PDB file of C-alpha atoms in Angstrom:
ATOM      1  CA  UNK A1224     160.908 106.010  66.471  1.00 75.00           C
ATOM      2  CA  UNK A1225     162.711 105.517  69.744  1.00 86.00           C
ATOM      3  CA  UNK A1226     161.793 102.968  72.386  1.00 87.00           C
ATOM      4  CA  UNK A1227     160.806 105.724  74.836  1.00 89.00           C
ATOM      5  CA  UNK A1228     158.478 107.308  72.256  1.00 90.00           C
ATOM      6  CA  UNK A1229     156.795 103.980  71.566  1.00 85.00           C
ATOM      7  CA  UNK A1230     156.291 103.296  75.279  1.00 89.00           C
ATOM      8  CA  UNK A1231     154.922 106.817  75.724  1.00 90.00           C
ATOM      9  CA  UNK A1232     152.437 106.335  72.889  1.00 86.00           C
ATOM     10  CA  UNK A1233     151.287 103.009  74.316  1.00 85.00           C
ATOM     11  CA  UNK A1234     150.798 104.557  77.760  1.00 89.00           C
ATOM     12  CA  UNK A1235     148.920 107.503  76.249  1.00 89.00           C
ATOM     13  CA  UNK A1236     146.665 105.116  74.320  1.00 84.00           C
ATOM     14  CA  UNK A1237     145.971 103.238  77.558  1.00 83.00           C
ATOM     15  CA  UNK A1238     145.081 106.413  79.470  1.00 86.00           C
ATOM     16  CA  UNK A1239     142.854 107.717  76.662  1.00 85.00           C
ATOM     17  CA  UNK A1240     141.234 104.281  76.315  1.00 80.00           C
ATOM     18  CA  UNK A1241     140.457 104.218  80.038  1.00 80.00           C
ATOM     19  CA  UNK A1242     139.010 107.722  79.788  1.00 82.00           C
ATOM     20  CA  UNK A1243     136.884 106.586  76.833  1.00 79.00           C
ATOM     21  CA  UNK A1244     135.669 103.571  78.800  1.00 77.00           C
ATOM     22  CA  UNK A1245     134.178 105.654  81.596  1.00 78.00           C
ATOM     23  CA  UNK A1246     131.957 107.733  79.304  1.00 77.00           C
ATOM     24  CA  UNK A1247     128.272 107.557  80.224  1.00 73.00           C
ATOM     25  CA  UNK A1248     127.269 105.424  77.253  1.00 71.00           C
ATOM     26  CA  UNK A1249     129.799 102.740  78.193  1.00 75.00           C
ATOM     27  CA  UNK A1250     128.796 102.812  81.849  1.00 76.00           C
ATOM     28  CA  UNK A1251     125.147 102.422  80.786  1.00 72.00           C
ATOM     29  CA  UNK A1252     125.985  99.462  78.533  1.00 72.00           C
ATOM     30  CA  UNK A1253     127.954  97.649  81.206  1.00 74.00           C
ATOM     31  CA  UNK A1254     125.292  98.430  83.810  1.00 73.00           C
ATOM     32  CA  UNK A1255     122.749  96.717  81.529  1.00 68.00           C
ATOM     33  CA  UNK A1256     124.887  93.590  81.590  1.00 67.00           C
ATOM     34  CA  UNK A1257     125.855  93.552  85.248  1.00 72.00           C
ATOM     35  CA  UNK A1258     122.584  94.811  86.743  1.00 68.00           C
ATOM     36  CA  UNK A1259     120.274  92.591  84.710  1.00 62.00           C
ATOM     37  CA  UNK A1260     120.377  89.550  86.958  1.00 65.00           C
ATOM     38  CA  UNK A1261     121.192  88.179  90.353  1.00 71.00           C
ATOM     39  CA  UNK A1262     124.190  86.083  89.279  1.00 75.00           C
ATOM     40  CA  UNK A1263     127.187  88.365  89.871  1.00 77.00           C
ATOM     41  CA  UNK A1264     129.663  86.020  88.215  1.00 82.00           C
ATOM     42  CA  UNK A1265     127.614  85.887  85.010  1.00 79.00           C
ATOM     43  CA  UNK A1266     127.294  89.687  85.033  1.00 77.00           C
ATOM     44  CA  UNK A1267     131.038  90.054  85.434  1.00 80.00           C
ATOM     45  CA  UNK A1268     131.730  87.649  82.566  1.00 82.00           C
ATOM     46  CA  UNK A1269     129.244  89.464  80.300  1.00 79.00           C
ATOM     47  CA  UNK A1270     130.828  92.813  81.135  1.00 79.00           C
ATOM     48  CA  UNK A1271     134.279  91.365  80.493  1.00 82.00           C
ATOM     49  CA  UNK A1272     133.167  90.031  77.091  1.00 83.00           C
ATOM     50  CA  UNK A1273     131.643  93.426  76.262  1.00 80.00           C
ATOM     51  CA  UNK A1274     134.890  95.183  77.130  1.00 81.00           C
ATOM     52  CA  UNK A1275     137.027  92.653  75.242  1.00 84.00           C
ATOM     53  CA  UNK A1276     134.815  92.824  72.148  1.00 84.00           C
ATOM     54  CA  UNK A1277     134.804  96.606  72.225  1.00 81.00           C
ATOM     55  CA  UNK A1278     138.580  96.636  72.533  1.00 82.00           C
ATOM     56  CA  UNK A1279     139.062  94.253  69.602  1.00 86.00           C
ATOM     57  CA  UNK A1280     136.882  96.453  67.377  1.00 86.00           C
ATOM     58  CA  UNK A1281     138.745  99.618  68.449  1.00 83.00           C
ATOM     59  CA  UNK A1282     142.141  97.994  67.794  1.00 84.00           C
ATOM     60  CA  UNK A1283     141.016  96.630  64.406  1.00 89.00           C
ATOM     61  CA  UNK A1284     139.584  99.959  63.216  1.00 87.00           C
ATOM     62  CA  UNK A1285     142.526 101.891  64.642  1.00 84.00           C
ATOM     63  CA  UNK A1286     145.064  99.616  62.976  1.00 87.00           C
ATOM     64  CA  UNK A1287     143.203  99.746  59.674  1.00 90.00           C
ATOM     65  CA  UNK A1288     142.950 103.546  59.785  1.00 88.00           C
ATOM     66  CA  UNK A1289     146.634 103.837  60.700  1.00 85.00           C
ATOM     67  CA  UNK A1290     147.801 101.448  57.979  1.00 89.00           C
ATOM     68  CA  UNK A1291     145.672 103.141  55.320  1.00 90.00           C
ATOM     69  CA  UNK A1292     146.351 106.674  56.579  1.00 88.00           C
ATOM     70  CA  UNK A1293     142.659 107.485  57.077  1.00 86.00           C
ATOM     71  CA  UNK A1294     141.440 110.288  59.347  1.00 86.00           C
ATOM     72  CA  UNK A1295     137.966 111.430  60.318  1.00 82.00           C
ATOM     73  CA  UNK A1296     136.933 115.038  59.882  1.00 89.00           C
ATOM     74  CA  UNK A1297     136.987 117.100  63.093  1.00 90.00           C
ATOM     75  CA  UNK A1298     133.235 117.712  62.997  1.00 93.00           C
ATOM     76  CA  UNK A1299     132.525 113.962  63.210  1.00 90.00           C
ATOM     77  CA  UNK A1300     133.252 113.875  66.961  1.00 88.00           C
ATOM     78  CA  UNK A1301     130.494 116.373  67.715  1.00 91.00           C
ATOM     79  CA  UNK A1302     128.027 114.551  65.464  1.00 93.00           C
ATOM     80  CA  UNK A1303     128.691 111.198  67.138  1.00 88.00           C
ATOM     81  CA  UNK A1304     128.428 112.700  70.639  1.00 88.00           C
ATOM     82  CA  UNK A1305     124.989 114.046  69.743  1.00 91.00           C
ATOM     83  CA  UNK A1306     123.962 110.727  68.198  1.00 89.00           C
ATOM     84  CA  UNK A1307     124.917 108.799  71.341  1.00 81.00           C
ATOM     85  CA  UNK A1308     123.149 111.380  73.521  1.00 85.00           C
ATOM     86  CA  UNK A1309     119.962 111.139  71.465  1.00 88.00           C
ATOM     87  CA  UNK A1310     119.947 107.334  71.600  1.00 81.00           C
ATOM     88  CA  UNK A1311     120.443 107.379  75.373  1.00 79.00           C
ATOM     89  CA  UNK A1312     117.584 109.889  75.685  1.00 86.00           C
ATOM     90  CA  UNK A1313     115.285 107.668  73.581  1.00 82.00           C
ATOM     91  CA  UNK A1314     116.221 104.640  75.671  1.00 76.00           C
ATOM     92  CA  UNK A1315     115.428 106.602  78.835  1.00 80.00           C
ATOM     93  CA  UNK A1316     111.960 107.315  77.443  1.00 83.00           C
ATOM     94  CA  UNK A1317     111.473 103.586  76.784  1.00 75.00           C
ATOM     95  CA  UNK A1318     112.507 102.860  80.383  1.00 74.00           C
ATOM     96  CA  UNK A1319     110.039 105.410  81.763  1.00 81.00           C
ATOM     97  CA  UNK A1320     107.223 103.984  79.605  1.00 80.00           C
ATOM     98  CA  UNK A1321     108.115 100.465  80.780  1.00 74.00           C
ATOM     99  CA  UNK A1322     108.093 101.642  84.403  1.00 75.00           C
ATOM    100  CA  UNK A1323     104.639 103.182  83.961  1.00 82.00           C
ATOM    101  CA  UNK A1324     103.220 100.145  82.138  1.00 79.00           C
ATOM    102  CA  UNK A1325     104.445  97.790  84.868  1.00 75.00           C
ATOM    103  CA  UNK A1326     102.701  99.904  87.541  1.00 75.00           C
ATOM    104  CA  UNK A1327     105.853 101.054  89.255  1.00 68.00           C
ATOM    105  CA  UNK A1328     107.510  97.650  89.345  1.00 69.00           C
ATOM    106  CA  UNK A1329     111.069  97.923  88.119  1.00 64.00           C
ATOM    107  CA  UNK A1330     111.729  95.455  85.307  1.00 61.00           C
ATOM    108  CA  UNK A1331     115.342  95.515  84.161  1.00 61.00           C
ATOM    109  CA  UNK A1332     115.718  95.058  80.412  1.00 63.00           C
ATOM    110  CA  UNK A1333     118.738  95.524  78.234  1.00 64.00           C
ATOM    111  CA  UNK A1334     118.855  98.365  75.742  1.00 63.00           C
ATOM    112  CA  UNK A1335     118.718  95.874  72.866  1.00 66.00           C
ATOM    113  CA  UNK A1336     115.554  94.286  74.202  1.00 70.00           C
ATOM    114  CA  UNK A1337     113.950  97.709  74.607  1.00 69.00           C
ATOM    115  CA  UNK A1338     114.854  98.568  71.015  1.00 70.00           C
ATOM    116  CA  UNK A1339     113.467  95.283  69.692  1.00 72.00           C
ATOM    117  CA  UNK A1340     110.225  95.740  71.645  1.00 75.00           C
ATOM    118  CA  UNK A1341     109.898  99.319  70.421  1.00 73.00           C
ATOM    119  CA  UNK A1342     110.538  98.431  66.777  1.00 73.00           C
ATOM    120  CA  UNK A1343     108.226  95.423  66.982  1.00 75.00           C
ATOM    121  CA  UNK A1344     105.340  97.519  68.352  1.00 76.00           C
ATOM    122  CA  UNK A1345     106.020 100.248  65.784  1.00 72.00           C
ATOM    123  CA  UNK A1346     106.163  97.832  62.844  1.00 69.00           C
ATOM    124  CA  UNK A1347     103.105  95.753  63.769  1.00 69.00           C
TER     125      UNK A1347
END
């Protein structure tokens, strides 16, 4: 593999990674972190940790798949898109219910907290 090919692949990975990062599910996750409080510095640091952690997982799985020669079936992309869409829809319902229960007062909660509250109420 030539040097130019390697540089091109790295640039392509960067562009595709940036494109992946501005999907709605990622914007929603980072908005949860940044919009949840009044301390902008803390929100920025949380968002930075989210992005760094996400990147480490992507690199680890990508390297493992590349080293082992694994590939996902083509239909998996469509299944995962639907799964993410359904989870975002369910979380939106939780937000609407929370908004109604709090009599129109907007209470910002992370998606994880909403899930824990929902599972707790369902289980007990």
